[in-house]
PDB file of C-alpha atoms in Angstrom:
ATOM      1  CA  TYR A  11       8.394 -13.137 -15.321  1.00 78.00           C
ATOM      2  CA  THR A  12      12.047 -12.667 -16.852  1.00 82.00           C
ATOM      3  CA  VAL A  13      15.899 -13.057 -16.964  1.00 81.00           C
ATOM      4  CA  ASP A  14      16.927 -10.688 -19.457  1.00 88.00           C
ATOM      5  CA  ASP A  15      15.937  -7.010 -18.687  1.00 90.00           C
ATOM      6  CA  GLY A  16      12.833  -7.042 -19.961  1.00 89.00           C
ATOM      7  CA  ALA A  17      14.133  -8.546 -23.888  1.00 93.00           C
ATOM      8  CA  THR A  18      11.374 -11.973 -23.588  1.00 94.00           C
ATOM      9  CA  TRP A  19       9.256 -13.331 -21.027  1.00 90.00           C
ATOM     10  CA  THR A  20       8.111 -15.999 -19.231  1.00 84.00           C
ATOM     11  CA  GLU A  21       4.142 -17.181 -18.747  1.00 83.00           C
ATOM     12  CA  VAL A  22       3.939 -17.991 -14.459  1.00 82.00           C
ATOM     13  CA  PHE A  23       0.534 -20.014 -13.557  1.00 78.00           C
ATOM     14  CA  GLY A  24       1.444 -22.757 -11.416  1.00 83.00           C
ATOM     15  CA  GLY A  25       0.143 -22.785  -8.551  1.00 83.00           C
ATOM     16  CA  PHE A  26      -2.314 -20.023  -8.739  1.00 81.00           C
ATOM     17  CA  VAL A  27      -5.096 -21.312  -6.957  1.00 77.00           C
ATOM     18  CA  GLY A  28      -9.076 -19.552  -6.267  1.00 70.00           C
ATOM     19  CA  ASN A  29     -10.916 -19.156  -3.118  1.00 70.00           C
ATOM     20  CA  ALA A  30     -13.204 -20.811  -1.398  1.00 69.00           C
ATOM     21  CA  GLN A  31     -15.414 -18.789  -3.393  1.00 67.00           C
ATOM     22  CA  LEU A  32     -14.178 -19.793  -6.424  1.00 68.00           C
ATOM     23  CA  GLN A  33     -12.917 -16.103  -7.653  1.00 70.00           C
ATOM     24  CA  PRO A  34     -10.144 -17.303  -9.763  1.00 73.00           C
ATOM     25  CA  ALA A  35      -6.889 -15.454  -8.161  1.00 74.00           C
ATOM     26  CA  VAL A  36      -5.257 -12.179 -10.138  1.00 81.00           C
ATOM     27  CA  SER A  37      -2.118 -11.142  -9.394  1.00 84.00           C
ATOM     28  CA  VAL A  38      -1.660  -7.040  -8.199  1.00 84.00           C
ATOM     29  CA  ASP A  39       1.051  -6.659  -6.505  1.00 88.00           C
ATOM     30  CA  VAL A  40       4.549  -8.390  -7.357  1.00 88.00           C
ATOM     31  CA  VAL A  41       7.716  -8.233  -4.599  1.00 88.00           C
ATOM     32  CA  TYR A  42      11.152  -9.570  -5.544  1.00 82.00           C
ATOM     33  CA  ASP A  43      13.023  -9.964  -2.001  1.00 82.00           C
ATOM     34  CA  PRO A  44      15.827  -8.596  -2.070  1.00 79.00           C
ATOM     35  CA  PHE A  45      16.717 -10.000   1.339  1.00 76.00           C
ATOM     36  CA  ASN A  46      16.837 -13.508   0.110  1.00 80.00           C
ATOM     37  CA  THR A  47      16.411 -14.136  -3.750  1.00 78.00           C
ATOM     38  CA  ALA A  48      15.007 -17.218  -3.725  1.00 79.00           C
ATOM     39  CA  LEU A  49      11.604 -15.540  -2.782  1.00 84.00           C
ATOM     40  CA  GLN A  50       9.405 -13.820  -4.455  1.00 87.00           C
ATOM     41  CA  LEU A  51       5.726 -12.843  -3.410  1.00 89.00           C
ATOM     42  CA  VAL A  52       2.672 -11.837  -5.422  1.00 89.00           C
ATOM     43  CA  GLY A  53      -0.550  -9.879  -3.654  1.00 88.00           C
ATOM     44  CA  SER A  54      -3.584 -11.507  -5.891  1.00 86.00           C
ATOM     45  CA  SER A  55      -7.038  -9.424  -5.238  1.00 81.00           C
ATOM     46  CA  GLY A  56      -8.447 -13.401  -5.338  1.00 74.00           C
ATOM     47  CA  ASN A  57      -6.377 -15.134  -2.291  1.00 77.00           C
ATOM     48  CA  GLY A  58      -4.402 -13.172  -0.117  1.00 81.00           C
ATOM     49  CA  VAL A  59      -0.184 -13.827  -1.068  1.00 87.00           C
ATOM     50  CA  TYR A  60       1.330 -16.129  -3.118  1.00 86.00           C
ATOM     51  CA  ARG A  61       5.250 -17.404  -2.586  1.00 87.00           C
ATOM     52  CA  ARG A  62       7.735 -18.290  -4.752  1.00 86.00           C
ATOM     53  CA  THR A  63      10.153 -19.409  -3.007  1.00 80.00           C
ATOM     54  CA  SER A  64      12.900 -21.239  -5.719  1.00 78.00           C
ATOM     55  CA  LEU A  65      14.514 -19.427  -8.440  1.00 74.00           C
ATOM     56  CA  VAL A  66      14.728 -22.997 -10.323  1.00 77.00           C
ATOM     57  CA  SER A  67      10.619 -23.713  -9.775  1.00 78.00           C
ATOM     58  CA  ASP A  68       8.173 -21.313 -11.808  1.00 79.00           C
ATOM     59  CA  SER A  69       5.649 -22.171  -8.991  1.00 84.00           C
ATOM     60  CA  PHE A  70       3.628 -20.369  -6.630  1.00 87.00           C
ATOM     61  CA  THR A  71       2.171 -21.286  -3.266  1.00 84.00           C
ATOM     62  CA  PRO A  72      -0.138 -19.382  -0.901  1.00 82.00           C
ATOM     63  CA  GLY A  73       0.279 -18.268   1.816  1.00 79.00           C
ATOM     64  CA  VAL A  74      -2.832 -17.397   3.458  1.00 75.00           C
ATOM     65  CA  ALA A  75      -2.536 -18.290   7.214  1.00 80.00           C
ATOM     66  CA  GLY A  76      -4.220 -15.669   9.525  1.00 74.00           C
ATOM     67  CA  PHE A  77      -5.568 -13.695   6.717  1.00 73.00           C
ATOM     68  CA  ASN A  78      -9.000 -12.270   6.985  1.00 66.00           C
ATOM     69  CA  ALA A  79      -8.637 -10.823   4.297  1.00 65.00           C
ATOM     70  CA  THR A  80      -8.067 -11.419   0.533  1.00 71.00           C
ATOM     71  CA  ASN A  81      -8.114  -8.536  -2.180  1.00 83.00           C
ATOM     72  CA  ILE A  82      -4.185  -7.526  -1.571  1.00 87.00           C
ATOM     73  CA  ARG A  83      -2.480  -4.495  -2.592  1.00 89.00           C
ATOM     74  CA  ALA A  84       0.815  -3.478  -1.550  1.00 92.00           C
ATOM     75  CA  VAL A  85       3.563  -5.578  -0.150  1.00 92.00           C
ATOM     76  CA  ALA A  86       7.070  -5.041   1.183  1.00 93.00           C
ATOM     77  CA  THR A  87       9.679  -7.437   2.011  1.00 90.00           C
ATOM     78  CA  ASN A  88      11.816  -6.260   6.099  1.00 90.00           C
ATOM     79  CA  LEU A  89      15.013  -8.217   7.470  1.00 87.00           C
ATOM     80  CA  GLY A  90      13.913 -10.702   9.495  1.00 85.00           C
ATOM     81  CA  ASN A  91      12.002 -12.757   7.070  1.00 87.00           C
ATOM     82  CA  VAL A  92       9.296  -9.915   8.026  1.00 91.00           C
ATOM     83  CA  VAL A  93       6.588  -9.242   5.145  1.00 91.00           C
ATOM     84  CA  HIS A  94       4.102  -7.001   4.990  1.00 92.00           C
ATOM     85  CA  ALA A  95       0.478  -6.373   2.991  1.00 91.00           C
ATOM     86  CA  GLY A  96      -1.766  -4.365   2.754  1.00 90.00           C
ATOM     87  CA  PHE A  97      -5.280  -4.388   2.137  1.00 85.00           C
ATOM     88  CA  GLY A  98      -7.544  -2.863  -0.248  1.00 80.00           C
ATOM     89  CA  ASP A  99     -11.274  -2.889  -1.245  1.00 68.00           C
ATOM     90  CA  THR A 100     -13.100   0.162  -3.203  1.00 58.00           C
ATOM     91  CA  PHE A 101     -16.074  -0.458  -1.087  1.00 58.00           C
ATOM     92  CA  ASN A 102     -15.155  -2.080   2.397  1.00 58.00           C
ATOM     93  CA  PRO A 103     -13.472  -0.808   4.611  1.00 58.00           C
ATOM     94  CA  THR A 104     -11.424  -3.689   6.936  1.00 64.00           C
ATOM     95  CA  PHE A 105      -8.505  -4.153   8.569  1.00 76.00           C
ATOM     96  CA  ALA A 106      -6.109  -3.003   5.985  1.00 87.00           C
ATOM     97  CA  SER A 107      -2.189  -3.706   7.250  1.00 93.00           C
ATOM     98  CA  PHE A 108      -1.208  -7.246   8.198  1.00 90.00           C
ATOM     99  CA  ARG A 109       1.508  -8.847   9.150  1.00 92.00           C
ATOM    100  CA  GLY A 110       3.941 -12.380   8.532  1.00 89.00           C
ATOM    101  CA  THR A 111       7.536 -13.114  10.486  1.00 86.00           C
ATOM    102  CA  SER A 112       8.149 -16.440   8.816  1.00 86.00           C
ATOM    103  CA  ASN A 113       8.489 -15.300   5.005  1.00 85.00           C
ATOM    104  CA  GLY A 114       4.297 -14.690   3.755  1.00 85.00           C
ATOM    105  CA  THR A 115       3.778 -17.872   5.419  1.00 85.00           C
ATOM    106  CA  VAL A 116       1.913 -16.986   8.510  1.00 86.00           C
ATOM    107  CA  TRP A 117       0.338 -13.753   9.024  1.00 89.00           C
ATOM    108  CA  SER A 118      -1.337 -11.339  11.716  1.00 89.00           C
ATOM    109  CA  GLN A 119      -3.356  -8.453  11.689  1.00 90.00           C
ATOM    110  CA  ALA A 120      -1.040  -5.128  12.437  1.00 93.00           C
ATOM    111  CA  ASN A 121      -3.261  -2.200  12.230  1.00 92.00           C
ATOM    112  CA  GLY A 122      -2.100  -0.434  15.892  1.00 92.00           C
ATOM    113  CA  GLY A 123      -2.722   3.139  16.501  1.00 93.00           C
ATOM    114  CA  LEU A 124      -4.123   2.852  12.265  1.00 93.00           C
ATOM    115  CA  GLU A 125      -6.562   4.729  10.756  1.00 91.00           C
ATOM    116  CA  ALA A 126      -6.948   4.017   7.630  1.00 92.00           C
ATOM    117  CA  ASP A 127      -9.560   1.211   5.199  1.00 90.00           C
ATOM    118  CA  GLN A 128      -6.819   0.499   2.640  1.00 90.00           C
ATOM    119  CA  PHE A 129      -3.505   0.263   1.821  1.00 92.00           C
ATOM    120  CA  ARG A 130      -2.525   0.519  -1.559  1.00 92.00           C
ATOM    121  CA  ALA A 131       1.727   0.716  -0.911  1.00 95.00           C
ATOM    122  CA  LEU A 132       3.886  -0.108   0.798  1.00 96.00           C
ATOM    123  CA  THR A 133       8.003   0.905   1.256  1.00 95.00           C
ATOM    124  CA  VAL A 134      10.209  -0.338   3.929  1.00 95.00           C
ATOM    125  CA  ASP A 135      13.207   2.462   4.022  1.00 96.00           C
ATOM    126  CA  PRO A 136      16.335   1.509   2.201  1.00 93.00           C
ATOM    127  CA  ASN A 137      18.764   3.178   5.104  1.00 95.00           C
ATOM    128  CA  ASP A 138      16.081   1.511   8.029  1.00 95.00           C
ATOM    129  CA  PRO A 139      14.593  -1.187   7.875  1.00 93.00           C
ATOM    130  CA  ASP A 140      12.616  -0.425  11.492  1.00 95.00           C
ATOM    131  CA  VAL A 141      10.434   2.176   8.974  1.00 97.00           C
ATOM    132  CA  VAL A 142       7.536   1.404   7.068  1.00 97.00           C
ATOM    133  CA  TYR A 143       5.391   3.750   4.883  1.00 97.00           C
ATOM    134  CA  ALA A 144       2.085   3.032   3.651  1.00 96.00           C
ATOM    135  CA  GLY A 145      -0.359   4.560   1.446  1.00 95.00           C
ATOM    136  CA  GLY A 146      -4.103   4.659   1.218  1.00 93.00           C
ATOM    137  CA  VAL A 147      -7.100   6.117   2.623  1.00 91.00           C
ATOM    138  CA  TYR A 148      -9.056   6.923   5.714  1.00 90.00           C
ATOM    139  CA  ARG A 149     -12.414   8.570   4.993  1.00 86.00           C
ATOM    140  CA  PRO A 150     -14.730   9.801   7.923  1.00 84.00           C
ATOM    141  CA  HIS A 151     -16.312   7.243  10.140  1.00 80.00           C
ATOM    142  CA  LEU A 152     -18.932   7.530  12.960  1.00 76.00           C
ATOM    143  CA  ASP A 153     -16.719   6.793  16.814  1.00 71.00           C
ATOM    144  CA  SER A 154     -17.557   4.430  18.878  1.00 68.00           C
ATOM    145  CA  SER A 155     -20.757   6.200  19.934  1.00 72.00           C
ATOM    146  CA  GLY A 156     -22.656   5.956  16.370  1.00 69.00           C
ATOM    147  CA  VAL A 157     -23.182   9.973  16.993  1.00 67.00           C
ATOM    148  CA  THR A 158     -20.566  12.377  16.071  1.00 71.00           C
ATOM    149  CA  PHE A 159     -17.998  11.317  13.363  1.00 76.00           C
ATOM    150  CA  ASP A 160     -14.142  11.162  13.736  1.00 80.00           C
ATOM    151  CA  PRO A 161     -12.884  13.115  10.332  1.00 85.00           C
ATOM    152  CA  GLY A 162     -10.839  11.245   7.353  1.00 89.00           C
ATOM    153  CA  ASN A 163      -7.172  11.569   7.372  1.00 92.00           C
ATOM    154  CA  GLY A 164      -4.153  12.417   4.286  1.00 93.00           C
ATOM    155  CA  GLY A 165      -3.671   8.840   3.276  1.00 94.00           C
ATOM    156  CA  ILE A 166      -0.252   8.737   4.785  1.00 97.00           C
ATOM    157  CA  TYR A 167       1.557   5.918   6.925  1.00 97.00           C
ATOM    158  CA  LYS A 168       4.760   5.621   9.666  1.00 97.00           C
ATOM    159  CA  SER A 169       5.737   3.264  11.707  1.00 97.00           C
ATOM    160  CA  THR A 170       9.264   2.888  12.965  1.00 97.00           C
ATOM    161  CA  ASP A 171       8.604  -1.039  14.572  1.00 96.00           C
ATOM    162  CA  ARG A 172       8.616  -2.586  11.493  1.00 94.00           C
ATOM    163  CA  GLY A 173       4.809  -2.662  11.264  1.00 95.00           C
ATOM    164  CA  VAL A 174       3.648  -3.584  13.766  1.00 95.00           C
ATOM    165  CA  THR A 175       2.038  -0.133  14.948  1.00 96.00           C
ATOM    166  CA  TRP A 176       1.663   3.462  13.209  1.00 97.00           C
ATOM    167  CA  THR A 177       0.833   6.761  13.133  1.00 96.00           C
ATOM    168  CA  THR A 178      -0.627   9.228  10.366  1.00 96.00           C
ATOM    169  CA  ILE A 179       1.738  11.186   8.700  1.00 96.00           C
ATOM    170  CA  ASP A 180      -0.414  13.852   6.965  1.00 94.00           C
ATOM    171  CA  SER A 181       0.775  17.442   8.329  1.00 94.00           C
ATOM    172  CA  GLY A 182       0.879  19.123   4.166  1.00 93.00           C
ATOM    173  CA  ILE A 183      -1.362  17.057   2.913  1.00 93.00           C
ATOM    174  CA  PRO A 184      -5.201  19.428   1.767  1.00 91.00           C
ATOM    175  CA  MET A 185      -8.678  19.194   3.381  1.00 90.00           C
ATOM    176  CA  THR A 186     -12.130  18.833   2.903  1.00 86.00           C
ATOM    177  CA  GLY A 187     -12.285  20.902   6.279  1.00 79.00           C
ATOM    178  CA  GLY A 188     -15.484  20.145   8.458  1.00 78.00           C
ATOM    179  CA  MET A 189     -17.076  17.166  10.114  1.00 75.00           C
ATOM    180  CA  PHE A 190     -16.796  15.301   6.993  1.00 81.00           C
ATOM    181  CA  SER A 191     -13.508  16.240   6.476  1.00 85.00           C
ATOM    182  CA  ASN A 192     -11.997  13.885   3.645  1.00 87.00           C
ATOM    183  CA  SER A 193      -8.414  13.469   1.903  1.00 91.00           C
ATOM    184  CA  LEU A 194      -8.191  15.808  -1.257  1.00 90.00           C
ATOM    185  CA  PHE A 195      -5.382  13.849  -2.486  1.00 91.00           C
ATOM    186  CA  GLY A 196      -6.925  11.312  -2.883  1.00 89.00           C
ATOM    187  CA  THR A 197      -6.257   7.550  -2.150  1.00 91.00           C
ATOM    188  CA  VAL A 198      -2.681   7.599  -1.937  1.00 94.00           C
ATOM    189  CA  ARG A 199      -1.443   5.394  -4.655  1.00 93.00           C
ATOM    190  CA  ASP A 200       2.498   4.926  -4.640  1.00 95.00           C
ATOM    191  CA  ILE A 201       5.509   6.165  -2.170  1.00 96.00           C
ATOM    192  CA  GLU A 202       8.809   6.649  -2.975  1.00 96.00           C
ATOM    193  CA  VAL A 203      12.108   6.801  -0.370  1.00 97.00           C
ATOM    194  CA  ASP A 204      14.787   8.687  -1.800  1.00 97.00           C
ATOM    195  CA  VAL A 205      18.059   6.258  -0.661  1.00 95.00           C
ATOM    196  CA  THR A 206      20.432   8.890  -0.579  1.00 96.00           C
ATOM    197  CA  SER A 207      18.768  11.119   1.673  1.00 96.00           C
ATOM    198  CA  ALA A 208      19.158  10.057   5.705  1.00 95.00           C
ATOM    199  CA  GLY A 209      19.074  11.676   8.580  1.00 91.00           C
ATOM    200  CA  PRO A 210      21.690  11.845  11.529  1.00 92.00           C
ATOM    201  CA  GLY A 211      19.272   9.200  12.728  1.00 91.00           C
ATOM    202  CA  GLY A 212      20.350   6.348   9.506  1.00 93.00           C
ATOM    203  CA  ASP A 213      16.711   6.998   8.350  1.00 95.00           C
ATOM    204  CA  SER A 214      15.501   8.479   4.845  1.00 96.00           C
ATOM    205  CA  GLN A 215      14.806  12.095   5.774  1.00 97.00           C
ATOM    206  CA  ILE A 216      12.967  12.374   1.572  1.00 97.00           C
ATOM    207  CA  LEU A 217       9.285  10.864   0.487  1.00 96.00           C
ATOM    208  CA  TRP A 218       7.551  10.938  -2.685  1.00 97.00           C
ATOM    209  CA  ALA A 219       3.844  10.237  -2.443  1.00 96.00           C
ATOM    210  CA  ALA A 220       1.612   9.660  -5.705  1.00 96.00           C
ATOM    211  CA  GLY A 221      -2.620   9.763  -5.124  1.00 94.00           C
ATOM    212  CA  SER A 222      -4.912  10.477  -7.802  1.00 88.00           C
ATOM    213  CA  GLY A 223      -4.810  14.526  -6.938  1.00 85.00           C
ATOM    214  CA  ARG A 224      -8.447  16.532  -7.234  1.00 82.00           C
ATOM    215  CA  TRP A 225      -9.902  19.377  -9.647  1.00 79.00           C
ATOM    216  CA  THR A 226     -13.176  20.809  -9.632  1.00 78.00           C
ATOM    217  CA  VAL A 227     -14.963  22.445 -12.502  1.00 78.00           C
ATOM    218  CA  ASP A 228     -15.003  26.281 -12.542  1.00 76.00           C
ATOM    219  CA  ASP A 229     -17.231  26.264 -16.433  1.00 72.00           C
ATOM    220  CA  CYS A 230     -19.527  23.696 -17.489  1.00 70.00           C
ATOM    221  CA  ASP A 231     -18.801  25.532 -21.315  1.00 70.00           C
ATOM    222  CA  LEU A 232     -17.728  22.115 -23.076  1.00 73.00           C
ATOM    223  CA  ALA A 233     -15.841  23.900 -25.449  1.00 75.00           C
ATOM    224  CA  MET A 234     -13.148  25.059 -23.440  1.00 78.00           C
ATOM    225  CA  PRO A 235     -14.536  24.478 -19.124  1.00 79.00           C
ATOM    226  CA  THR A 236     -11.553  25.595 -17.367  1.00 81.00           C
ATOM    227  CA  PHE A 237     -10.579  23.969 -13.743  1.00 80.00           C
ATOM    228  CA  THR A 238      -8.671  23.979 -10.755  1.00 82.00           C
ATOM    229  CA  ARG A 239      -6.658  22.692  -8.690  1.00 81.00           C
ATOM    230  CA  GLU A 240      -7.624  21.712  -5.313  1.00 83.00           C
ATOM    231  CA  ALA A 241      -4.419  19.121  -4.320  1.00 86.00           C
ATOM    232  CA  ALA A 242      -1.857  18.010  -6.977  1.00 85.00           C
ATOM    233  CA  ARG A 243      -1.203  14.346  -8.287  1.00 90.00           C
ATOM    234  CA  ILE A 244       2.576  14.105  -6.076  1.00 94.00           C
ATOM    235  CA  TYR A 245       3.307  15.636  -2.658  1.00 94.00           C
ATOM    236  CA  ARG A 246       6.512  15.727  -0.960  1.00 96.00           C
ATOM    237  CA  SER A 247       8.792  15.723   2.563  1.00 97.00           C
ATOM    238  CA  THR A 248      11.736  16.488   2.911  1.00 96.00           C
ATOM    239  CA  ASP A 249      11.239  15.499   7.385  1.00 95.00           C
ATOM    240  CA  ALA A 250       9.655  12.459   7.071  1.00 89.00           C
TER     241      ALA A 250
END
């Protein structure tokens, strides 16, 4: 961390223990809590979420009670000691959303209405703490009958109850179409809220989402290949 605008940095290793499978804890997301300046959170790829609760201590403690996932890819804080965490695994879909109501000491699944294999981005609307946005990916799945497929979606999700339940908001995100429909936007990796865009209801209206995008090769000429863009890497919403 740094306390002089990035001129110098201090390493922090205290408390970063591995998990029961002897996998090391690798930090993938670091969050400073603006609602509680003594709290910093780190999402890890090996042991859930770590917490630092003192500005004078360079040590973190794991907050894993209630977790059945460890590969945390996104963390966001909210009012009322609420913390949101998103799980992400490249190959195996699982419960994507977890929610803590005690500053990340105890966790529970929060996947009501959610169709997501993983989260890679989480952000709370600074104009309305009830509104939470998440980005990730959802690929086609066999439905409950095991016969037909549920199509994928655009990988952008919204909650209006502080992360308890979710809806998909992907209108305008290009899809491949058909039974095995996938998002051409790819995995959504970042979502930003325009704090100056508050609407009549108080919540922000302008969002930006960044994904991997997709191009196809039209001509395999190695000297001068040509490409067609099927989806951009950044999309913008003006109605949240």
